[in-house]
Amino acid sequence: MSETRLSRAEIAVLSFLLGSPAPQRQVGIAGATGVTQARVSQILSAADALGWTERATDGWQVRRPRELFERLVATRPPKVDVVEAWYSLDTMSRQIELALEHASAQRVSLQVCGDWAADRVAPWRIPDIVYLHADARVELETAGFVPVETGPADATVVVTVGKIAPGLHLDPAIATAMGGPPAQAWPLAPITEIARHVLAGDGPDAAEAVAELEQRFLSARSELVA
């Protein structure tokens, strides 16, 4: 493992551990991330040598969560198969709800990312474009959306399609500790993926928004771990 470059498997394992308020055993980490147990063992040993993780009585846990958060946010984004852009005149929150409803009907897993996810748990600025992560393509025309051919900049909803491991999401307990019961209304992407999307938006206060998100996450996580 390199401190400056992480593989996809390393990102998945470390993101899962960072987002878990309780120690995790290797078999559970493998099942949650889709990474083999042998590879999980290698990753944890290397991360332990770097001081990022440690083995406790009940399993593996993160030793320096702030450092690991910032390292994962700075890494490359998850691999996507395709990016689809859509436009609708509905309110943005309604667009999210419609997308989630239609994804569920099509048996597609969907997570809310970016500013709209951050606004649920650490409000800082008014969100605009909706970023969603799906594990398969979602047909949204029947929900009143129009496909945008000119690119994401002209869209109201941008859907990135790529693999979603079962355990990679913002833990509901942490989300609730951050934003209260409303934070559980939508399935949210992992906290570091949310932060990467916020930074990618390149708004003038993106760094401040991520700093607020980081502080709230670390505080909530600390309370639950304790």
CSV table of C-alpha atoms in Angstrom, one decimal, residues 6-192:
chain,number,residue,atom,x,y,z
A,6,LEU,CA,-4.6,3.6,-3.3
A,7,SER,CA,-6.1,0.8,-5.3
A,8,ARG,CA,-9.8,0.3,-5.7
A,9,ALA,CA,-9.8,-2.5,-3.2
A,10,GLU,CA,-7.9,-0.5,-0.7
A,11,ILE,CA,-10.3,2.4,-1.1
A,12,ALA,CA,-13.3,0.1,-0.6
A,13,VAL,CA,-11.9,-1.6,2.6
A,14,LEU,CA,-10.7,1.7,4.2
A,15,SER,CA,-13.9,3.5,3.3
A,16,PHE,CA,-16.0,0.8,4.9
A,17,LEU,CA,-13.9,0.8,8.1
A,18,LEU,CA,-14.0,4.6,8.3
A,19,GLY,CA,-17.8,4.6,7.9
A,20,SER,CA,-18.3,1.8,10.5
A,21,PRO,CA,-18.9,2.9,14.1
A,22,ALA,CA,-17.9,-0.5,15.5
A,23,PRO,CA,-14.9,-2.8,15.0
A,24,GLN,CA,-15.2,-5.2,12.0
A,25,ARG,CA,-13.9,-8.7,11.5
A,26,GLN,CA,-12.2,-9.6,8.2
A,27,VAL,CA,-15.0,-11.9,7.0
A,28,GLY,CA,-17.5,-9.0,7.5
A,29,ILE,CA,-15.3,-6.6,5.7
A,30,ALA,CA,-14.9,-8.9,2.8
A,31,GLY,CA,-18.7,-9.5,2.5
A,32,ALA,CA,-19.4,-5.7,2.7
A,33,THR,CA,-16.9,-4.6,0.2
A,34,GLY,CA,-16.7,-7.5,-2.3
A,35,VAL,CA,-13.0,-7.8,-1.7
A,36,THR,CA,-11.6,-11.3,-1.0
A,37,GLN,CA,-10.6,-12.2,2.5
A,38,ALA,CA,-7.0,-12.7,1.5
A,39,ARG,CA,-6.8,-9.3,-0.1
A,40,VAL,CA,-8.6,-7.7,2.9
A,41,SER,CA,-5.9,-9.2,5.2
A,42,GLN,CA,-3.1,-7.7,3.1
A,43,ILE,CA,-4.8,-4.3,3.0
A,44,LEU,CA,-5.4,-4.2,6.8
A,45,SER,CA,-1.8,-5.3,7.5
A,46,ALA,CA,-0.4,-2.5,5.3
A,47,ALA,CA,-2.8,0.1,6.8
A,48,ASP,CA,-1.8,-1.0,10.3
A,49,ALA,CA,1.8,-0.5,9.4
A,50,LEU,CA,1.0,3.1,8.2
A,51,GLY,CA,-0.9,3.7,11.5
A,52,TRP,CA,-4.3,4.1,9.8
A,53,THR,CA,-5.9,1.0,11.4
A,54,GLU,CA,-5.5,-1.3,14.4
A,55,ARG,CA,-6.8,-4.7,15.5
A,56,ALA,CA,-8.9,-4.6,18.6
A,57,THR,CA,-10.4,-7.5,20.6
A,58,ASP,CA,-13.7,-7.3,18.5
A,59,GLY,CA,-12.1,-6.7,15.1
A,60,TRP,CA,-10.4,-4.0,13.0
A,61,GLN,CA,-11.0,-0.3,13.5
A,62,VAL,CA,-9.6,3.0,12.3
A,63,ARG,CA,-6.9,4.5,14.4
A,64,ARG,CA,-6.7,8.0,12.9
A,65,PRO,CA,-10.1,8.8,11.4
A,66,ARG,CA,-9.3,12.4,10.4
A,67,GLU,CA,-6.2,11.5,8.6
A,68,LEU,CA,-7.9,8.6,6.8
A,69,PHE,CA,-10.9,10.8,5.9
A,70,GLU,CA,-8.7,13.4,4.2
A,71,ARG,CA,-6.6,10.7,2.5
A,72,LEU,CA,-9.7,9.0,1.0
A,73,VAL,CA,-11.3,12.3,-0.1
A,74,ALA,CA,-8.1,13.2,-2.0
A,75,THR,CA,-8.0,9.9,-3.9
A,76,ARG,CA,-9.3,9.2,-7.3
A,77,PRO,CA,-13.1,8.8,-7.6
A,78,PRO,CA,-14.7,5.4,-8.0
A,79,LYS,CA,-14.8,3.8,-11.4
A,80,VAL,CA,-18.0,4.4,-13.3
A,81,ASP,CA,-19.4,2.7,-16.4
A,82,VAL,CA,-21.4,5.6,-17.7
A,83,VAL,CA,-22.6,9.0,-16.7
A,84,GLU,CA,-26.2,10.0,-17.6
A,85,ALA,CA,-27.6,13.5,-17.4
A,86,TRP,CA,-31.3,14.3,-16.9
A,87,TYR,CA,-33.4,17.4,-16.7
A,88,SER,CA,-36.7,18.0,-14.9
A,89,LEU,CA,-38.8,21.0,-13.8
A,90,ASP,CA,-39.8,19.4,-10.5
A,91,THR,CA,-38.3,20.7,-7.3
A,92,MET,CA,-34.9,19.2,-6.7
A,93,SER,CA,-36.0,17.2,-3.6
A,94,ARG,CA,-38.9,15.8,-5.6
A,95,GLN,CA,-36.5,14.8,-8.4
A,96,ILE,CA,-34.5,12.8,-5.9
A,97,GLU,CA,-37.6,11.1,-4.6
A,98,LEU,CA,-38.8,10.2,-8.1
A,99,ALA,CA,-35.4,8.9,-9.1
A,100,LEU,CA,-35.3,6.7,-6.0
A,101,GLU,CA,-38.9,5.4,-6.6
A,102,HIS,CA,-38.2,4.5,-10.2
A,103,ALA,CA,-34.8,3.0,-9.4
A,104,SER,CA,-36.5,0.8,-6.8
A,105,ALA,CA,-39.1,-0.3,-9.3
A,106,GLN,CA,-36.4,-1.2,-11.7
A,107,ARG,CA,-34.4,-3.1,-8.9
A,108,VAL,CA,-31.5,-0.7,-9.2
A,109,SER,CA,-29.6,0.4,-6.1
A,110,LEU,CA,-29.3,4.2,-5.9
A,111,GLN,CA,-27.4,6.5,-3.6
A,112,VAL,CA,-27.5,10.3,-3.2
A,113,CYS,CA,-24.1,12.0,-3.4
A,114,GLY,CA,-22.7,15.5,-3.5
A,115,ASP,CA,-24.3,18.6,-2.1
A,116,TRP,CA,-27.8,17.2,-1.7
A,117,ALA,CA,-26.4,14.4,0.5
A,118,ALA,CA,-24.2,16.8,2.4
A,119,ASP,CA,-27.2,19.0,3.0
A,120,ARG,CA,-29.0,16.2,4.8
A,121,VAL,CA,-26.2,15.7,7.3
A,122,ALA,CA,-24.1,18.9,7.4
A,123,PRO,CA,-26.0,21.9,5.8
A,124,TRP,CA,-23.6,24.6,4.6
A,125,ARG,CA,-24.7,26.0,1.3
A,126,ILE,CA,-27.7,25.8,-1.1
A,127,PRO,CA,-27.3,22.6,-3.3
A,128,ASP,CA,-28.0,22.7,-7.0
A,129,ILE,CA,-27.3,19.7,-9.3
A,130,VAL,CA,-28.3,16.3,-7.9
A,131,TYR,CA,-25.6,13.7,-8.1
A,132,LEU,CA,-26.7,10.1,-7.8
A,133,HIS,CA,-24.7,6.8,-7.9
A,134,ALA,CA,-26.5,3.7,-9.3
A,135,ASP,CA,-25.3,0.2,-9.8
A,136,ALA,CA,-27.2,-0.1,-13.1
A,137,ARG,CA,-28.7,2.3,-15.7
A,138,VAL,CA,-32.0,3.9,-14.6
A,139,GLU,CA,-34.7,4.8,-17.1
A,140,LEU,CA,-36.2,8.1,-15.9
A,141,GLU,CA,-38.2,9.3,-18.8
A,142,THR,CA,-41.4,7.7,-17.4
A,143,ALA,CA,-40.8,9.8,-14.3
A,144,GLY,CA,-41.0,13.0,-16.4
A,145,PHE,CA,-37.2,13.5,-16.9
A,146,VAL,CA,-35.7,14.5,-20.2
A,147,PRO,CA,-32.3,13.1,-21.2
A,148,VAL,CA,-29.7,15.9,-21.6
A,149,GLU,CA,-27.4,15.3,-24.6
A,150,THR,CA,-25.2,18.4,-24.1
A,151,GLY,CA,-23.6,17.2,-20.9
A,152,PRO,CA,-23.9,17.4,-17.1
A,153,ALA,CA,-23.6,21.2,-16.9
A,154,ASP,CA,-27.1,21.5,-18.4
A,155,ALA,CA,-28.7,18.8,-16.2
A,156,THR,CA,-30.6,18.9,-13.0
A,157,VAL,CA,-29.7,15.3,-12.2
A,158,VAL,CA,-26.5,13.4,-13.0
A,159,VAL,CA,-26.4,9.7,-12.5
A,160,THR,CA,-23.0,7.9,-12.4
A,161,VAL,CA,-23.4,4.2,-13.0
A,162,GLY,CA,-20.9,1.8,-11.4
A,163,LYS,CA,-20.5,-1.0,-8.9
A,164,ILE,CA,-21.9,-0.4,-5.4
A,165,ALA,CA,-20.6,-2.8,-2.8
A,166,PRO,CA,-23.3,-3.7,-0.2
A,167,GLY,CA,-21.5,-2.2,2.7
A,168,LEU,CA,-20.4,1.1,1.1
A,169,HIS,CA,-22.9,3.7,2.2
A,170,LEU,CA,-23.2,6.3,5.0
A,171,ASP,CA,-24.1,4.2,8.0
A,172,PRO,CA,-27.7,5.2,9.1
A,173,ALA,CA,-26.6,5.6,12.8
A,174,ILE,CA,-23.9,8.1,11.8
A,175,ALA,CA,-26.2,9.9,9.4
A,176,THR,CA,-28.8,10.2,12.2
A,177,ALA,CA,-26.2,11.5,14.7
A,178,MET,CA,-25.1,14.1,12.1
A,179,GLY,CA,-28.4,15.3,10.8
A,180,GLY,CA,-31.2,13.8,12.9
A,181,PRO,CA,-34.1,11.5,11.6
A,182,PRO,CA,-34.4,13.4,8.2
A,183,ALA,CA,-30.9,12.1,7.3
A,184,GLN,CA,-32.4,8.6,6.9
A,185,ALA,CA,-34.9,9.7,4.3
A,186,TRP,CA,-32.6,8.9,1.4
A,187,PRO,CA,-29.8,6.2,1.0
A,188,LEU,CA,-26.6,8.2,1.1
A,189,ALA,CA,-23.2,7.4,-0.5
A,190,PRO,CA,-20.1,6.9,1.7
A,191,ILE,CA,-19.1,10.1,3.4
A,192,THR,CA,-15.8,10.4,1.4
